[in-house]
PDB file of C-alpha atoms and ligand atoms in Angstrom:
ATOM      1  CA  MET A 792     -30.532  49.276  51.493  1.00 43.00           C
ATOM      2  CA  SER A 793     -27.625  48.681  49.138  1.00 46.00           C
ATOM      3  CA  ARG A 794     -28.372  46.610  46.041  1.00 72.00           C
ATOM      4  CA  THR A 795     -25.198  44.554  46.432  1.00 94.00           C
ATOM      5  CA  LEU A 796     -25.803  41.033  47.715  1.00 98.00           C
ATOM      6  CA  ALA A 797     -25.842  41.008  51.532  1.00 98.00           C
ATOM      7  CA  LEU A 798     -23.915  38.070  52.984  1.00 98.00           C
ATOM      8  CA  GLY A 799     -24.141  36.513  56.427  1.00 98.00           C
ATOM      9  CA  VAL A 800     -20.998  34.447  57.040  1.00 98.00           C
ATOM     10  CA  LEU A 801     -21.055  31.627  59.612  1.00 98.00           C
ATOM     11  CA  ILE A 802     -17.720  30.529  61.054  1.00 98.00           C
ATOM     12  CA  SER A 803     -16.234  28.456  63.852  1.00 98.00           C
ATOM     13  CA  GLY A 804     -12.520  29.000  63.458  1.00 96.00           C
ATOM     14  CA  SER A 805      -9.666  30.669  61.682  1.00 97.00           C
ATOM     15  CA  GLY A 806     -11.755  32.312  58.983  1.00 98.00           C
ATOM     16  CA  THR A 807      -9.297  32.218  56.090  1.00 98.00           C
ATOM     17  CA  ASN A 808     -12.197  31.731  53.653  1.00 98.00           C
ATOM     18  CA  LEU A 809     -13.938  34.693  55.266  1.00 98.00           C
ATOM     19  CA  GLN A 810     -10.733  36.673  54.745  1.00 98.00           C
ATOM     20  CA  ALA A 811     -10.613  35.693  51.068  1.00 98.00           C
ATOM     21  CA  ILE A 812     -14.196  36.930  50.636  1.00 98.00           C
ATOM     22  CA  ILE A 813     -13.392  40.213  52.427  1.00 98.00           C
ATOM     23  CA  ASP A 814     -10.300  40.690  50.252  1.00 98.00           C
ATOM     24  CA  GLU A 815     -12.181  40.099  47.007  1.00 98.00           C
ATOM     25  CA  ILE A 816     -14.937  42.517  48.037  1.00 98.00           C
ATOM     26  CA  GLU A 817     -12.383  45.168  48.981  1.00 98.00           C
ATOM     27  CA  ALA A 818     -10.525  44.613  45.695  1.00 98.00           C
ATOM     28  CA  GLY A 819     -13.770  45.293  43.825  1.00 97.00           C
ATOM     29  CA  ARG A 820     -13.867  41.825  42.292  1.00 97.00           C
ATOM     30  CA  LEU A 821     -16.830  40.553  44.304  1.00 98.00           C
ATOM     31  CA  ASP A 822     -20.070  42.457  44.132  1.00 98.00           C
ATOM     32  CA  ALA A 823     -21.333  41.723  47.646  1.00 98.00           C
ATOM     33  CA  ARG A 824     -21.092  43.047  51.169  1.00 98.00           C
ATOM     34  CA  ILE A 825     -20.776  41.182  54.427  1.00 98.00           C
ATOM     35  CA  ALA A 826     -23.669  42.270  56.625  1.00 98.00           C
ATOM     36  CA  VAL A 827     -22.701  40.108  59.597  1.00 98.00           C
ATOM     37  CA  VAL A 828     -20.294  37.369  60.677  1.00 98.00           C
ATOM     38  CA  ILE A 829     -21.640  34.885  63.220  1.00 98.00           C
ATOM     39  CA  SER A 830     -19.538  32.389  65.160  1.00 98.00           C
ATOM     40  CA  ASN A 831     -20.454  29.589  67.532  1.00 98.00           C
ATOM     41  CA  GLN A 832     -16.947  29.862  69.036  1.00 98.00           C
ATOM     42  CA  GLU A 833     -16.030  32.900  71.091  1.00 98.00           C
ATOM     43  CA  GLN A 834     -12.314  32.567  70.295  1.00 97.00           C
ATOM     44  CA  ALA A 835     -12.758  32.171  66.537  1.00 98.00           C
ATOM     45  CA  ARG A 836     -10.050  34.165  64.807  1.00 98.00           C
ATOM     46  CA  GLY A 837     -12.503  35.010  62.071  1.00 98.00           C
ATOM     47  CA  LEU A 838     -14.390  37.301  64.480  1.00 98.00           C
ATOM     48  CA  ASP A 839     -11.260  39.487  64.795  1.00 98.00           C
ATOM     49  CA  ARG A 840     -10.729  39.437  61.051  1.00 98.00           C
ATOM     50  CA  ALA A 841     -14.273  40.753  60.555  1.00 98.00           C
ATOM     51  CA  ARG A 842     -14.006  43.436  63.232  1.00 98.00           C
ATOM     52  CA  ARG A 843     -10.714  44.679  61.777  1.00 98.00           C
ATOM     53  CA  HIS A 844     -12.619  45.375  58.576  1.00 98.00           C
ATOM     54  CA  GLY A 845     -15.502  47.118  60.348  1.00 98.00           C
ATOM     55  CA  ILE A 846     -17.900  44.209  59.893  1.00 98.00           C
ATOM     56  CA  ASP A 847     -20.446  43.321  62.604  1.00 98.00           C
ATOM     57  CA  ALA A 848     -19.190  40.133  64.239  1.00 98.00           C
ATOM     58  CA  VAL A 849     -21.315  38.220  66.712  1.00 98.00           C
ATOM     59  CA  PHE A 850     -20.589  35.248  68.953  1.00 98.00           C
ATOM     60  CA  ILE A 851     -23.743  33.284  69.729  1.00 98.00           C
ATOM     61  CA  ASP A 852     -23.224  31.010  72.698  1.00 97.00           C
ATOM     62  CA  ARG A 853     -24.810  27.570  72.323  1.00 96.00           C
ATOM     63  CA  GLN A 854     -24.694  27.151  76.124  1.00 96.00           C
ATOM     64  CA  LYS A 855     -27.309  29.862  76.531  1.00 97.00           C
ATOM     65  CA  TYR A 856     -29.950  27.874  74.686  1.00 97.00           C
ATOM     66  CA  SER A 857     -31.429  24.685  76.024  1.00 95.00           C
ATOM     67  CA  ARG A 858     -32.498  23.308  72.636  1.00 95.00           C
ATOM     68  CA  PRO A 859     -30.714  23.293  69.264  1.00 93.00           C
ATOM     69  CA  ARG A 860     -33.798  24.827  67.677  1.00 95.00           C
ATOM     70  CA  GLU A 861     -33.628  27.883  69.943  1.00 97.00           C
ATOM     71  CA  TYR A 862     -29.985  28.312  69.045  1.00 97.00           C
ATOM     72  CA  ASP A 863     -30.776  28.236  65.332  1.00 97.00           C
ATOM     73  CA  GLU A 864     -33.589  30.711  65.875  1.00 98.00           C
ATOM     74  CA  ALA A 865     -31.074  33.083  67.462  1.00 98.00           C
ATOM     75  CA  ILE A 866     -28.851  32.726  64.395  1.00 98.00           C
ATOM     76  CA  LEU A 867     -31.814  33.307  62.116  1.00 98.00           C
ATOM     77  CA  ALA A 868     -32.775  36.460  64.042  1.00 98.00           C
ATOM     78  CA  GLU A 869     -29.264  37.904  63.508  1.00 98.00           C
ATOM     79  CA  LEU A 870     -29.373  37.079  59.805  1.00 98.00           C
ATOM     80  CA  VAL A 871     -32.803  38.631  59.358  1.00 98.00           C
ATOM     81  CA  ASN A 872     -31.915  41.708  61.450  1.00 98.00           C
ATOM     82  CA  HIS A 873     -28.959  42.297  59.150  1.00 98.00           C
ATOM     83  CA  ASP A 874     -31.074  41.853  55.993  1.00 98.00           C
ATOM     84  CA  VAL A 875     -28.914  38.935  54.911  1.00 98.00           C
ATOM     85  CA  GLU A 876     -29.777  37.549  51.477  1.00 98.00           C
ATOM     86  CA  LEU A 877     -27.182  34.768  51.163  1.00 98.00           C
ATOM     87  CA  VAL A 878     -25.826  32.673  54.043  1.00 98.00           C
ATOM     88  CA  VAL A 879     -22.207  31.564  53.582  1.00 98.00           C
ATOM     89  CA  MET A 880     -20.889  28.801  55.828  1.00 98.00           C
ATOM     90  CA  ALA A 881     -17.119  29.117  55.951  1.00 98.00           C
ATOM     91  CA  GLY A 882     -15.735  26.528  58.327  1.00 97.00           C
ATOM     92  CA  TYR A 883     -18.924  26.493  60.416  1.00 97.00           C
ATOM     93  CA  MET A 884     -18.695  23.192  62.262  1.00 93.00           C
ATOM     94  CA  ARG A 885     -22.363  22.687  63.141  1.00 92.00           C
ATOM     95  CA  LEU A 886     -25.334  21.458  61.180  1.00 92.00           C
ATOM     96  CA  LEU A 887     -27.537  24.427  60.363  1.00 94.00           C
ATOM     97  CA  GLY A 888     -31.088  24.078  61.640  1.00 94.00           C
ATOM     98  CA  HIS A 889     -34.277  23.687  59.667  1.00 95.00           C
ATOM     99  CA  CYS A 890     -35.565  27.178  60.499  1.00 97.00           C
ATOM    100  CA  VAL A 891     -32.609  28.848  58.739  1.00 97.00           C
ATOM    101  CA  LEU A 892     -32.738  26.535  55.713  1.00 97.00           C
ATOM    102  CA  GLU A 893     -36.474  27.101  55.416  1.00 96.00           C
ATOM    103  CA  GLN A 894     -36.044  30.869  55.470  1.00 97.00           C
ATOM    104  CA  TYR A 895     -33.169  30.704  52.945  1.00 97.00           C
ATOM    105  CA  PRO A 896     -34.089  28.002  50.404  1.00 96.00           C
ATOM    106  CA  ASN A 897     -31.082  27.408  48.104  1.00 96.00           C
ATOM    107  CA  ARG A 898     -29.558  30.465  49.725  1.00 98.00           C
ATOM    108  CA  VAL A 899     -27.150  28.747  52.126  1.00 98.00           C
ATOM    109  CA  LEU A 900     -23.688  27.859  50.825  1.00 98.00           C
ATOM    110  CA  ASN A 901     -21.097  25.494  52.225  1.00 97.00           C
ATOM    111  CA  ILE A 902     -17.512  24.811  51.194  1.00 98.00           C
ATOM    112  CA  HIS A 903     -15.975  21.388  51.714  1.00 97.00           C
ATOM    113  CA  PRO A 904     -12.330  20.390  51.247  1.00 98.00           C
ATOM    114  CA  SER A 905     -12.845  17.315  49.034  1.00 98.00           C
ATOM    115  CA  LEU A 906     -14.620  16.339  45.854  1.00 98.00           C
ATOM    116  CA  LEU A 907     -18.003  15.401  47.307  1.00 98.00           C
ATOM    117  CA  PRO A 908     -19.557  12.913  47.677  1.00 97.00           C
ATOM    118  CA  SER A 909     -16.106  11.471  48.449  1.00 98.00           C
ATOM    119  CA  PHE A 910     -14.655  12.243  51.863  1.00 98.00           C
ATOM    120  CA  ALA A 911     -17.578  14.026  53.466  1.00 97.00           C
ATOM    121  CA  GLY A 912     -17.234  14.772  57.169  1.00 95.00           C
ATOM    122  CA  ALA A 913     -14.999  16.799  59.421  1.00 94.00           C
ATOM    123  CA  ASN A 914     -11.655  15.502  58.064  1.00 97.00           C
ATOM    124  CA  GLY A 915     -12.029  15.640  54.300  1.00 97.00           C
ATOM    125  CA  ILE A 916      -8.371  16.461  53.584  1.00 98.00           C
ATOM    126  CA  ARG A 917      -6.872  13.889  55.932  1.00 98.00           C
ATOM    127  CA  ASP A 918      -9.299  11.167  54.852  1.00 98.00           C
ATOM    128  CA  ALA A 919      -8.416  11.684  51.177  1.00 98.00           C
ATOM    129  CA  SER A 920      -4.711  11.701  51.986  1.00 97.00           C
ATOM    130  CA  GLU A 921      -4.931   8.499  54.057  1.00 97.00           C
ATOM    131  CA  ARG A 922      -7.008   6.729  51.398  1.00 98.00           C
ATOM    132  CA  GLY A 923      -4.256   7.412  48.906  1.00 97.00           C
ATOM    133  CA  VAL A 924      -6.386   8.979  46.184  1.00 98.00           C
ATOM    134  CA  LYS A 925      -4.422  10.806  43.508  1.00 98.00           C
ATOM    135  CA  VAL A 926      -6.924  13.597  42.992  1.00 98.00           C
ATOM    136  CA  THR A 927      -9.013  15.360  45.599  1.00 98.00           C
ATOM    137  CA  GLY A 928     -10.282  18.929  45.598  1.00 98.00           C
ATOM    138  CA  VAL A 929     -12.845  21.439  46.767  1.00 98.00           C
ATOM    139  CA  THR A 930     -16.640  21.513  46.537  1.00 98.00           C
ATOM    140  CA  VAL A 931     -19.022  24.445  46.968  1.00 98.00           C
ATOM    141  CA  HIS A 932     -22.628  23.373  47.401  1.00 98.00           C
ATOM    142  CA  PHE A 933     -25.970  24.513  48.696  1.00 98.00           C
ATOM    143  CA  ALA A 934     -26.563  23.203  52.204  1.00 96.00           C
ATOM    144  CA  ASN A 935     -29.455  21.029  53.219  1.00 92.00           C
ATOM    145  CA  GLU A 936     -30.264  19.192  56.435  1.00 87.00           C
ATOM    146  CA  GLU A 937     -27.485  16.602  56.053  1.00 86.00           C
ATOM    147  CA  PHE A 938     -23.775  17.295  56.437  1.00 83.00           C
ATOM    148  CA  ASP A 939     -21.989  17.921  53.110  1.00 86.00           C
ATOM    149  CA  GLU A 940     -24.975  17.104  50.944  1.00 91.00           C
ATOM    150  CA  GLY A 941     -27.157  19.388  48.879  1.00 96.00           C
ATOM    151  CA  PRO A 942     -26.848  20.495  45.256  1.00 97.00           C
ATOM    152  CA  ILE A 943     -23.258  20.903  44.062  1.00 98.00           C
ATOM    153  CA  ILE A 944     -22.480  24.269  42.488  1.00 98.00           C
ATOM    154  CA  ALA A 945     -18.765  24.022  41.705  1.00 98.00           C
ATOM    155  CA  GLN A 946     -15.821  21.688  42.133  1.00 98.00           C
ATOM    156  CA  GLU A 947     -12.102  22.153  41.546  1.00 98.00           C
ATOM    157  CA  PRO A 948      -9.629  19.251  41.497  1.00 98.00           C
ATOM    158  CA  VAL A 949      -6.351  19.216  43.414  1.00 98.00           C
ATOM    159  CA  ARG A 950      -3.736  16.616  42.461  1.00 98.00           C
ATOM    160  CA  ILE A 951      -1.971  14.723  45.263  1.00 98.00           C
ATOM    161  CA  GLU A 952       1.683  14.361  44.264  1.00 98.00           C
ATOM    162  CA  GLU A 953       4.103  11.710  45.574  1.00 97.00           C
ATOM    163  CA  ASP A 954       5.943  14.219  47.727  1.00 97.00           C
ATOM    164  CA  ASP A 955       2.857  15.867  49.212  1.00 98.00           C
ATOM    165  CA  THR A 956       2.494  15.783  52.981  1.00 97.00           C
ATOM    166  CA  LEU A 957      -0.764  16.402  54.808  1.00 97.00           C
ATOM    167  CA  GLU A 958       0.429  19.966  55.425  1.00 98.00           C
ATOM    168  CA  SER A 959       1.318  20.655  51.807  1.00 98.00           C
ATOM    169  CA  LEU A 960      -1.991  19.165  50.660  1.00 98.00           C
ATOM    170  CA  GLU A 961      -3.894  21.347  53.147  1.00 98.00           C
ATOM    171  CA  ALA A 962      -2.104  24.416  51.807  1.00 98.00           C
ATOM    172  CA  LYS A 963      -3.003  23.523  48.206  1.00 98.00           C
ATOM    173  CA  ILE A 964      -6.644  22.862  49.115  1.00 98.00           C
ATOM    174  CA  HIS A 965      -6.978  26.132  51.003  1.00 98.00           C
ATOM    175  CA  GLN A 966      -5.461  28.074  48.140  1.00 98.00           C
ATOM    176  CA  VAL A 967      -8.090  26.618  45.803  1.00 98.00           C
ATOM    177  CA  GLU A 968     -10.869  27.310  48.333  1.00 98.00           C
ATOM    178  CA  HIS A 969      -9.879  30.943  48.632  1.00 98.00           C
ATOM    179  CA  ALA A 970     -10.183  31.421  44.876  1.00 98.00           C
ATOM    180  CA  LEU A 971     -13.302  29.300  44.341  1.00 98.00           C
ATOM    181  CA  TYR A 972     -15.602  30.535  47.131  1.00 98.00           C
ATOM    182  CA  PRO A 973     -15.603  34.227  46.154  1.00 98.00           C
ATOM    183  CA  ARG A 974     -16.020  33.218  42.499  1.00 98.00           C
ATOM    184  CA  VAL A 975     -19.161  31.193  43.280  1.00 98.00           C
ATOM    185  CA  ILE A 976     -20.587  34.018  45.380  1.00 98.00           C
ATOM    186  CA  GLN A 977     -20.006  36.356  42.449  1.00 98.00           C
ATOM    187  CA  TRP A 978     -21.932  33.988  40.144  1.00 98.00           C
ATOM    188  CA  ILE A 979     -24.834  34.084  42.607  1.00 98.00           C
ATOM    189  CA  SER A 980     -24.598  37.844  42.839  1.00 98.00           C
ATOM    190  CA  GLU A 981     -24.893  37.964  39.039  1.00 97.00           C
ATOM    191  CA  GLY A 982     -28.012  35.748  39.185  1.00 97.00           C
ATOM    192  CA  ARG A 983     -26.334  32.992  37.197  1.00 98.00           C
ATOM    193  CA  VAL A 984     -27.005  30.063  39.536  1.00 98.00           C
ATOM    194  CA  THR A 985     -30.282  28.147  39.419  1.00 97.00           C
ATOM    195  CA  VAL A 986     -31.396  24.834  40.926  1.00 97.00           C
ATOM    196  CA  GLU A 987     -33.730  22.445  39.162  1.00 96.00           C
ATOM    197  CA  ASN A 988     -34.579  18.957  40.422  1.00 94.00           C
ATOM    198  CA  GLY A 989     -31.666  19.094  42.848  1.00 93.00           C
ATOM    199  CA  ARG A 990     -29.145  19.960  40.130  1.00 97.00           C
ATOM    200  CA  VAL A 991     -27.395  23.271  39.762  1.00 98.00           C
ATOM    201  CA  ARG A 992     -27.027  25.125  36.500  1.00 98.00           C
ATOM    202  CA  VAL A 993     -24.541  27.958  36.169  1.00 98.00           C
ATOM    203  CA  SER A 994     -25.289  30.061  33.124  1.00 97.00           C
ATOM    204  CA  SER A 995     -22.498  31.803  31.286  1.00 94.00           C
ATOM    205  CA  ALA A 996     -21.660  35.424  31.966  1.00 88.00           C
ATOM    206  CA  SER A 997     -23.647  37.838  29.859  1.00 79.00           C
TER     207      SER A 997
HETATM  208  C1  GRF B2320     -12.128  24.896  55.158  1.00 78.34           C
HETATM  209  O1  GRF B2320     -11.183  23.928  54.771  1.00 78.34           O
HETATM  210  C2  GRF B2320     -13.506  24.523  54.679  1.00 78.34           C
HETATM  211  O2  GRF B2320     -13.507  23.778  53.499  1.00 78.34           O
HETATM  212  C3  GRF B2320     -14.011  23.665  55.813  1.00 78.34           C
HETATM  213  O3  GRF B2320     -13.500  24.275  56.972  1.00 78.34           O
HETATM  214  C4  GRF B2320     -12.291  24.955  56.664  1.00 78.34           C
HETATM  215  C5  GRF B2320     -12.451  26.352  57.178  1.00 78.34           C
HETATM  216  O4  GRF B2320     -11.260  27.075  57.141  1.00 78.34           O
HETATM  217  N1  GRF B2320     -15.457  23.604  55.765  1.00 78.34           N
HETATM  218  P1  GRF B2320     -11.251  28.627  57.484  1.00 78.34           P
HETATM  219  O5  GRF B2320     -11.911  28.810  58.838  1.00 78.34           O
HETATM  220  O6  GRF B2320     -11.985  29.340  56.392  1.00 78.34           O
HETATM  221  O7  GRF B2320      -9.805  28.994  57.543  1.00 78.34           O
END
């Protein structure tokens, strides 16, 4: 098996963060490989993005499993079969089950389009825009059993200007996401990220 960090990427939709990770790997700036992409949506554009780059891409149909636990066990089986070391949620719109989190302690990442703990939930960009805050941003954190909680690894601010629209704010947020997520994965690949008492420490590059 290759010594580069093996990623399992979970998606539900367009997969632009997945694409950013693929691009950084292919550019030689991210020392990782994507072992498998898993989607809970058959039509997710991210599945095509993965396949175009020769990456195994699997749709796992929730309808085929009577209980959420069985569904999560199916996801876990794919991750384990592909020797995944780090699980990367990139627009995966379901809560990940206990069995996966237990198998990958502090090894499941999530990206959220706000400065958590502000504006958690499915509409982080719109909620920040409607609240009228002047600064929002992007958070990368380890996942736990609650939505958008878990130890925070990195945050980047994004300023909301007077002339920003929801669309322009979304574009700015996504641009920051696409730079930040691969960078955090690289830190993990370099062994620089540790968690102590629920707080993350990122040591400097050696
Ligand atoms: C991103 O904004 C991410 O922060 C949120 O879902 C969105 C996924 O976008 N969790 P994409 O599928 O990577 O384009």
